[in-house]
Each structure stands twice: as structure tokens, then as C-alpha cells.
Coordinates of C-alpha atoms and ligand atoms in Angstrom, one line a residue:
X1 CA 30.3 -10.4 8.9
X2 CA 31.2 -8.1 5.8
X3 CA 32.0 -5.0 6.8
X4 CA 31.7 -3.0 3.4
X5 CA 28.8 -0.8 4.0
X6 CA 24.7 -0.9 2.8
X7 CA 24.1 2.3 1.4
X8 CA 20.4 3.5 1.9
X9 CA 19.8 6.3 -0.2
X10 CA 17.0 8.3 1.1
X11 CA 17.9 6.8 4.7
X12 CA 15.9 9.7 6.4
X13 CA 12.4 8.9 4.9
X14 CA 9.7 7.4 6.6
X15 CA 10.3 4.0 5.3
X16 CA 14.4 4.5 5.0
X17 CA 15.1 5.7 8.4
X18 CA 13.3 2.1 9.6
X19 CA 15.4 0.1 7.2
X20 CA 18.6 2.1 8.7
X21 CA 17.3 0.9 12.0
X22 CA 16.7 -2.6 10.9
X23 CA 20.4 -3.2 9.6
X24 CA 22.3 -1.6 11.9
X25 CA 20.0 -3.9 14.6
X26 CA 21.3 -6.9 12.6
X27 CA 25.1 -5.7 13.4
X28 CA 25.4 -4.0 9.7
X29 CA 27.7 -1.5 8.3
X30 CA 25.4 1.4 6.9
X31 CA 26.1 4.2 5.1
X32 CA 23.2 6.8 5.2
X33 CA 22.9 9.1 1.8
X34 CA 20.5 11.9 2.0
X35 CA 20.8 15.4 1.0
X36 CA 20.5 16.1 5.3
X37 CA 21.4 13.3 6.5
X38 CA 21.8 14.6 9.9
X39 CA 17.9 15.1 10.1
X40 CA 17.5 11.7 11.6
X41 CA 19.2 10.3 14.8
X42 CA 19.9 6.4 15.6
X43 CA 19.8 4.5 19.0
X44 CA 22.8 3.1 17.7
X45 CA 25.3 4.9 15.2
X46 CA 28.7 3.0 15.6
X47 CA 28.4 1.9 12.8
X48 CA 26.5 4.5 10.6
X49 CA 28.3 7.0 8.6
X50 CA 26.4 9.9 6.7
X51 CA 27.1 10.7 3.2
X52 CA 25.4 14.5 1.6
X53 CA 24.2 13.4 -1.5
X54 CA 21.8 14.6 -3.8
X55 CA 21.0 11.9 -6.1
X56 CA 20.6 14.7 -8.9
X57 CA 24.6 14.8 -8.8
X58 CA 26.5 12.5 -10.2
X59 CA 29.6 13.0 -8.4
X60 CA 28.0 12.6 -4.8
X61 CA 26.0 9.9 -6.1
X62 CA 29.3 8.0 -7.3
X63 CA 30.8 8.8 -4.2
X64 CA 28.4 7.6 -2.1
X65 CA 28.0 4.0 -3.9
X66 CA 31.6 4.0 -3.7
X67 CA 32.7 0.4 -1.7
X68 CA 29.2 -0.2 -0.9
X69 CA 27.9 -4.3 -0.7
X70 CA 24.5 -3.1 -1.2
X71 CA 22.9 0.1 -2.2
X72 CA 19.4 0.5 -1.7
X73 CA 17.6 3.6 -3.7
X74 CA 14.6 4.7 -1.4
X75 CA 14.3 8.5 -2.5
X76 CA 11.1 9.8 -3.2
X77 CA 8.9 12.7 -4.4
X78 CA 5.1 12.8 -4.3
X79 CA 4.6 16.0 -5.3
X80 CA 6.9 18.3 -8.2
X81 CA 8.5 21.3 -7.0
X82 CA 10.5 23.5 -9.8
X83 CA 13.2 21.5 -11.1
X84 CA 12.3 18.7 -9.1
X85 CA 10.1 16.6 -11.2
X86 CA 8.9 12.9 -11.5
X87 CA 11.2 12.6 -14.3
X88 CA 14.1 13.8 -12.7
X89 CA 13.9 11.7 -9.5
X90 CA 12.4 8.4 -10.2
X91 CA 13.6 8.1 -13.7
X92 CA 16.8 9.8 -14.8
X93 CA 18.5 9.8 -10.8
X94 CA 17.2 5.7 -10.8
X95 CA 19.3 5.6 -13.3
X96 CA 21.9 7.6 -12.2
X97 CA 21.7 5.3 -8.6
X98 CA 22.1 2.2 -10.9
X99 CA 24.8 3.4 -13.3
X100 CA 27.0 4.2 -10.4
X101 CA 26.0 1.1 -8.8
X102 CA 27.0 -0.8 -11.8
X103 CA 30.2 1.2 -12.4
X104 CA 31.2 0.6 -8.9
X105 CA 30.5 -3.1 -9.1
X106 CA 28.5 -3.3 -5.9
X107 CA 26.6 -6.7 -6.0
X108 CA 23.3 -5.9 -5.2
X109 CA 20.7 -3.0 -6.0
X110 CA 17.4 -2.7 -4.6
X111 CA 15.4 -0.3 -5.8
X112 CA 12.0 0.9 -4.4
X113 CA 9.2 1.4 -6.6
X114 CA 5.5 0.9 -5.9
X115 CA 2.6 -1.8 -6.3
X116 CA 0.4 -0.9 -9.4
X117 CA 2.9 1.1 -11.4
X118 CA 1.6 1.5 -15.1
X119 CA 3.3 3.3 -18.1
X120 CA -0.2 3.4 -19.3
X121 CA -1.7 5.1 -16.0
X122 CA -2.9 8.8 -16.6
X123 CA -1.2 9.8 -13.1
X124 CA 2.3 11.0 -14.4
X125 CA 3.7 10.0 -10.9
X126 CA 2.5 6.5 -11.8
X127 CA 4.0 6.5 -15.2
X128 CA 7.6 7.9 -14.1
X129 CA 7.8 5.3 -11.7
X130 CA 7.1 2.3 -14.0
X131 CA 9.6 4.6 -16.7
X132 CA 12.6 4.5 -13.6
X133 CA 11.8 0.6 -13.2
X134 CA 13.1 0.2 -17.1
X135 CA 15.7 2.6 -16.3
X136 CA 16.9 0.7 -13.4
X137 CA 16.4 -2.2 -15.4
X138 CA 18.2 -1.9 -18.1
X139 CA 21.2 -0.2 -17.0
X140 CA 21.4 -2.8 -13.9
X141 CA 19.7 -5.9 -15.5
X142 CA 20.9 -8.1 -11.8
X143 CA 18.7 -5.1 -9.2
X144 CA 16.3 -6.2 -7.5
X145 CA 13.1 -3.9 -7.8
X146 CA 10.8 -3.8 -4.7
X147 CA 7.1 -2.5 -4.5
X148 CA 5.4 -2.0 -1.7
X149 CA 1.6 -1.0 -0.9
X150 CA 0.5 1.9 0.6
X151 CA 2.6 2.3 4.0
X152 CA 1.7 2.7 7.3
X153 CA 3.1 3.4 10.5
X154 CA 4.0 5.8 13.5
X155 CA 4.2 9.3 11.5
X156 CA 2.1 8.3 8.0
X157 CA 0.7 10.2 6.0
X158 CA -2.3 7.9 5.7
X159 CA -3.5 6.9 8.4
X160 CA -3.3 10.7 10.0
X161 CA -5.2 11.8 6.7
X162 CA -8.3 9.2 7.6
X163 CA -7.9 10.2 11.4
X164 CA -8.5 13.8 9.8
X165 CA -11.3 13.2 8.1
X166 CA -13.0 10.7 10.5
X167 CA -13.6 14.1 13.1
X168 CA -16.1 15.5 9.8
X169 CA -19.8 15.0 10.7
X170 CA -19.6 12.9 7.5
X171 CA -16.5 10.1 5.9
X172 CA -16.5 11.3 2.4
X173 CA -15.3 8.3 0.1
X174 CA -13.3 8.0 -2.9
X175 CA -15.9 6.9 -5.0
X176 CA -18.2 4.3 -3.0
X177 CA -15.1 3.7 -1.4
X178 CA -14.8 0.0 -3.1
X179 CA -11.0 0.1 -4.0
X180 CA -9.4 -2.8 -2.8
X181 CA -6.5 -2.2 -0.9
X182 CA -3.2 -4.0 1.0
X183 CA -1.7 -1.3 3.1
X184 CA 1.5 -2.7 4.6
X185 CA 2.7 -2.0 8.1
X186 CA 6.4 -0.2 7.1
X187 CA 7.9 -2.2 9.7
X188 CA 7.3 -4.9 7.9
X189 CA 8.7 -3.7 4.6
X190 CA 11.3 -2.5 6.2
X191 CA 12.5 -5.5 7.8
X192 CA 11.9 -7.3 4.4
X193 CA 14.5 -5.0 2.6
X194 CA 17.3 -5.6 5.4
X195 CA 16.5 -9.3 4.5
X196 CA 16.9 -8.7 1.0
X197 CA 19.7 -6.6 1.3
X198 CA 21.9 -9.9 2.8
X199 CA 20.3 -12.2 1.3
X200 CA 23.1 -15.0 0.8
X201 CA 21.8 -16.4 -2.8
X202 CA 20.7 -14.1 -5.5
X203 CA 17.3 -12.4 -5.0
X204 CA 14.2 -12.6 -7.0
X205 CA 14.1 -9.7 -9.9
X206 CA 10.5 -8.3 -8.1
X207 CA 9.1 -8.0 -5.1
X208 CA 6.2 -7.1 -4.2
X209 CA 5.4 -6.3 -0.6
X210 CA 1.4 -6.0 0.8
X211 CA 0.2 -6.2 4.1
X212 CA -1.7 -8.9 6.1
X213 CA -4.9 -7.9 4.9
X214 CA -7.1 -7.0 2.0
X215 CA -9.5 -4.5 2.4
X216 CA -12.0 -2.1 1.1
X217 CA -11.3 1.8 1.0
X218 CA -14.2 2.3 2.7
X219 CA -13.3 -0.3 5.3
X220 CA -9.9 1.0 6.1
X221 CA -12.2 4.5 6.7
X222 CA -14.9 3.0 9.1
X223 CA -11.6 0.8 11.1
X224 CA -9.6 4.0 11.8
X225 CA -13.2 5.9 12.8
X226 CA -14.2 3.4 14.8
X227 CA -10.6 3.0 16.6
X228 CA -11.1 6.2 17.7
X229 CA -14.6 5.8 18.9
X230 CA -16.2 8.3 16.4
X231 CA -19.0 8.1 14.4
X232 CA -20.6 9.4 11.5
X233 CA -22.1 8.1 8.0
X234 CA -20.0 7.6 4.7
X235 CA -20.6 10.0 2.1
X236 CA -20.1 8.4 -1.3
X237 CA -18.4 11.1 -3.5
X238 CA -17.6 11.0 -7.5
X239 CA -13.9 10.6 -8.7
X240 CA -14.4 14.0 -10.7
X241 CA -15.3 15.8 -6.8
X242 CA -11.6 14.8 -6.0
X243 CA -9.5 15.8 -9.2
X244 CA -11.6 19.1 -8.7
X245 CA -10.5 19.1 -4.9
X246 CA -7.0 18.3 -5.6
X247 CA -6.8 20.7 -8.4
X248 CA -7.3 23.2 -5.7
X249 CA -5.4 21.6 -2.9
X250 CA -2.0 21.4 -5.1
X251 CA -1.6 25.2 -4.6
X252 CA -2.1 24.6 -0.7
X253 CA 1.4 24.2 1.3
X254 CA 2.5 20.8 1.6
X255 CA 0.1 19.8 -1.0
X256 CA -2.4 17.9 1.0
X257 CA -3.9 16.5 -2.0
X258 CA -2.7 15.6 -5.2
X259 CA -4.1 14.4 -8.3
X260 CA -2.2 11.1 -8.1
X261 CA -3.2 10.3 -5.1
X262 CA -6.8 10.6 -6.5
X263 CA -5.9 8.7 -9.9
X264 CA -4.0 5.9 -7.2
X265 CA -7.5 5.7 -5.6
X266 CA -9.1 4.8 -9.0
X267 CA -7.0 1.8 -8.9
X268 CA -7.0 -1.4 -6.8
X269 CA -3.7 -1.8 -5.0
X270 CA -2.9 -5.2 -3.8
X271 CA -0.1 -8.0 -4.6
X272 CA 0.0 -9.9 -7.6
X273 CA -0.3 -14.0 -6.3
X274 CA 2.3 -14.6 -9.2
X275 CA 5.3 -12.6 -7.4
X276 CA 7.5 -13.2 -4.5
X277 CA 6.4 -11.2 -1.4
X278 CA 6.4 -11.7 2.3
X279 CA 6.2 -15.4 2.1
X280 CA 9.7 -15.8 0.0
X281 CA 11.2 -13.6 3.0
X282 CA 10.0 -15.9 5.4
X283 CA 7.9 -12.7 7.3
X284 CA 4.0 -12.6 8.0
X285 CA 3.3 -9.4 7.2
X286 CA 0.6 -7.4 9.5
X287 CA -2.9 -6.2 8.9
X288 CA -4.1 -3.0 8.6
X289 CA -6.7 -3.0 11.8
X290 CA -3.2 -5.1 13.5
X291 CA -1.1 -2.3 12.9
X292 CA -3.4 0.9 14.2
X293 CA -2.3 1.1 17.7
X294 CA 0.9 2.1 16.2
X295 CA 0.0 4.6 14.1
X296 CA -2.9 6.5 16.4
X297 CA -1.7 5.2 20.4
X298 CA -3.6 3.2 22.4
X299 CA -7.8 2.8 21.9
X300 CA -9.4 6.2 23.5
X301 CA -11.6 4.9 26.4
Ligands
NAP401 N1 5.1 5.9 1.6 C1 4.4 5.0 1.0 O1 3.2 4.7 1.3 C2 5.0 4.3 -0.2 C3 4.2 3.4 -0.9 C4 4.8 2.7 -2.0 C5 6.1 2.9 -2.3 N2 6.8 3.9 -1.7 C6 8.2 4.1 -2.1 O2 9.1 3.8 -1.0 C7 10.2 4.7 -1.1 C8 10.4 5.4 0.2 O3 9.2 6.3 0.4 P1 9.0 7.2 1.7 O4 7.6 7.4 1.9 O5 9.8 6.6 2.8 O6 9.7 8.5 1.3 P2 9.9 9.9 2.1 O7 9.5 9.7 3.5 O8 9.4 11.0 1.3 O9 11.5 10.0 2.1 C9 12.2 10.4 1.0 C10 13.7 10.3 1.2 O10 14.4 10.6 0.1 C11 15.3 11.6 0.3 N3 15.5 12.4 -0.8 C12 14.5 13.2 -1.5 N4 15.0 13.8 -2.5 C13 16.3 13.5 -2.6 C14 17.4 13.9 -3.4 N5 17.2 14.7 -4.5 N6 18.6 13.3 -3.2 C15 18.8 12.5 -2.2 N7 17.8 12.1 -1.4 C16 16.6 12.6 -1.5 C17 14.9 12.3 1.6 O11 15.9 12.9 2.3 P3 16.5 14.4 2.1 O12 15.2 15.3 1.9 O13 17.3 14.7 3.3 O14 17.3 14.3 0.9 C18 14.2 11.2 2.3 O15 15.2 10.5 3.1 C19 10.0 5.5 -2.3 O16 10.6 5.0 -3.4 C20 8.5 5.5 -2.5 O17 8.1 5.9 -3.7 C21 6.3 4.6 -0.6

């Protein structure tokens, strides 16, 4: 087995800290880089090594590519704090990750992006994130970019969010609540990117990576209320209702709305049939309703 590292940039995050897991399962070398890297402990760390870095700075970022077989970039940033902008991670630090990548020879990038990003879409999160793809792109024209769907998972953000709302006497919806959706189980990505990451032949250029199922906003809504053996009508609620909430709720701490997420709601999210997914990496992904028990326990009696 090679023993030159895997470097997972943002190895802490809610989707890095399971890839982490993943490789280091599969006997890997892995080299964690994360401005606190000690914020997440492993089963296993014998072969784990932490690396500060702050992909704003190029000398940590060099540093930490430095030797690698594989660097993965899965730092992210849903909401803008000061200097910390959409710009600044997902496009010009993509770029930094892939320059230093490049530099340093290391054969494979993968780079995380998202299903359904646009350079035309009016969120700017959407548009920096199709702007880092080119980055990444150009200044690494052999990485690998990888989108997944909406995650979910032990710890979301999404599924608590509808387990939130579903205790309201009424489920508001985005809209009518008929966005089609592919949330994705981030298991399941996760153990796609550690198969990606070894892959012994040269990988696809894009991935996209959806869950088992395709459903309905509003269906998502009425799985997770009726897992928990509430009920309560839908309340269909205008697009305009939400930029107005999240307008509010962006000066909130911990931003529990943004407009993004609103302008992400406008949009249907799920896989395009034309590019390799799950099926390429040999994995059947799991469905959303599959994949509650692990997000919200066992079925209340
Ligand atoms: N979550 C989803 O539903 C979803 C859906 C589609 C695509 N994605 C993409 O998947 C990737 C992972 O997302 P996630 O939800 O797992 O993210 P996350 O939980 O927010 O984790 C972000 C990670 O990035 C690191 N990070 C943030 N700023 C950094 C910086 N300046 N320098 C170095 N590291 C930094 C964080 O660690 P420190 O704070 O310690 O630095 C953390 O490890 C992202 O590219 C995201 O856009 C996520």
C-alpha cells in the first residue's frame, strides 16, 4: 500500500471528518488539514497526522499538500463573515488548493463542489462555487470535481431544521413545497470520495453524487414529521415570505437562514443521468426515508 499521505482539507467538517474515517478504515495514510484540526478525534489515529492550515495561506496550504498522493479540498462556508467571503474560500483558496497541488505534483485532486451550481444563479454562494470549479479547473485541468446533493446524516443541518419545524402546529413550505430533491446519505458520499481518492485508473473529470431517492420538498417535510409521529397540515408559503425571513434571520447568531438557502430551494437539485455517480463507484447510494433512523434515533413509540 502507498504510504504517502491523502490530505483532506477541511477533515473536521461534517462530511470530511467521515471521509477521514473512511480511509484510515481502508488502512490509509491521512493527513488531516484544518485550521483546528484537533477538534475532531478518530477511533483510530495511527496513522493520522494533523496539519494547521488555513487555506487562506499560502505557505500552510503548500505545506500541507507537500508529499501528499491525494489531496482532497472539502472546506466550506455557507454563510460570509468579514473577510471570509464566498470569493475568498471557494474561489481564490480552490485555487490556491490546486496551485499547490499542481506545484507539488501530487496525482490526484478532488475537489468538492455542489449539485446545481450555476454562474448564472442569483445566490452569490451558488455562483462562487461554479466560479472556484473554473478555478480549480483551469489551474489543475487532471482534478477531479465532485458534487454532491444536499447531505444528510447524524449531526445535519437538515434534517434537524425539518425536525424543527415539524413540532409548529403547521409545516410551512418553500413554495408548494414541489422542488425536486436527491438528498444523499453523507456516508455514502463519503465512502464514494475514499474510492475516488485510490482509484487505480484515472477518474472521471465530474461526479455527481445523489442519494437513493428522488423526492418532493414537501415529501422530505411530511417523512421526517411523520417519523416522529407528529402531525399537522402543510402551509404553502411564497418564495418572497422566505428572502423576507432570511433577510431577518442573517443578523440572528449562526445564521439560521440564509438567502441561498432560499434561492437553493427555488431550484431542483438532483443528478444529471449524463454524469458518473454512484453507479461508476460501484455503491448504491441510500434513500432519504432509509437514512432517517440515523439522523433522528430510533421511531418514537
Ligand atoms: N453539507 C451539505 O449538505 C453539502 C452539500 C453539497 C456540497 N457540500 C460541499 O461539501 C464540502 C464539505 O461540506 P461540509 O458540510 O462537510 O462542511 P462543514 O461541515 O462546514 O466543514 C467545513 C470544514 O472546512 C474547514 N474550514 C473552514 N474554513 C477553513 C479555512 N479557512 N481553512 C481551512 N479549513 C477551513 C473546517 O475546519 P476548521 O473550521 O477547523 O478550519 C471544516 O473542517 C464543501 O465543499 C461543501 O460545499 C456540502
Amino acid at each position: 500500500m502507498d504510504t504517502a499521505p491523502i490530505t483532506v482539507f477541511g477533515g473536521t467538517g461534517f462530511l470530511g471528518r467521515r471521509l477521514v474515517t473512511a480511509l484510515l478504515q481502508r488502512g490509509h495514510a491521512v493527513r488531516l488539514a484544518a485550521r483546528r484540526p484537533e477538534r475532531v478525534r478518530f477511533h483510530d489515529e495511527t496513522r493520522l497526522e494533523r496539519r494547521v492550515a488555513d487555506v487562506t495561506d499560502d505557505r500552510q496550504v503548500a505545506a500541507a499538500v507537500a508529499g501528499s498522493r491525494t489531496v482532497v479540498n472539502a472546506v466550506s462556508l455557507y454563510a460570509e463573515q468579514g473577510d471570509l467571503t464566498f470569493r475568498a474560500i471557494h474561489v481564490e483558496s480552490a485555487e490556491r488548493v490546486a496551485l499547490a497541488a499542481r506545484r507539488a505534483r501530487v496525482p490526484r485532486l478532488l475537489h468538492l463542489s455542489g449539485i446545481g451550481v450555476s454562474d448564472l444563479s442569483p445566490s452569490p454562494y451558488v455562483r462562487a462555487r461554479a466560479q472556484g470549479e473554473m478555478a480549480v479547473r483551469e489551474t489543475c485541468p487532471g482534478a477531479t470535481l465532485v458534487r454532491p446533493a444536499s447531505m444528510f446524516g447524524a449531526g445535519d443541518a437538515l434534517v434537524r431544521a425539518l425536525a424543527t419545524l415539524s413540532r409548529l402546529p403547521v409545516l410551512p413550505l418553500f413554495g408548494r413545497g414541489r422542488t425536486c430533491l436527491q438528498p444523499v446519505w453523507v456516508q455514502d458520499v463519503a465512502g464514494g470520495l475514499a474510492t475516488l481518492a485510490t482509484w487505480p485508473g484515472a477518474p472521471a473529470p465530474l461526479y455527481e453524487l445523489a442519494g437513493g431517492e428522488v423526492l418532493r420538498y414537501r415529501d422530505m417535510v411530511v417523512a421526517v414529521r411523520d417519523y416522529l409521529g407528529r402531525r399537522g397540515p402543510t402551509l404553502p408559503l411564497p418564495f418572497e415570505a422566505w428572502h423576507l425571513m432570511a433577510a431577518v434571520a442573517r443578523r440572528l447568531p449562526g445564521a439560521p437562514l440564509t438567502r441561498d438557502q432560499v434561492f437553493l430551494m427555488e431550484e431542483d437539485n438532483v443528478a444529471a443521468p449524463d454524469v458518473p455517480g454512484f453507479i461508476e463507484l460501484d455503491r448504491r447510494p441510500r434513500g432519504f426515508r432509509e437514512g432517517l433512523p440515523d439522523c433522528l434515533g430510533p421511531r418514537p413509540r
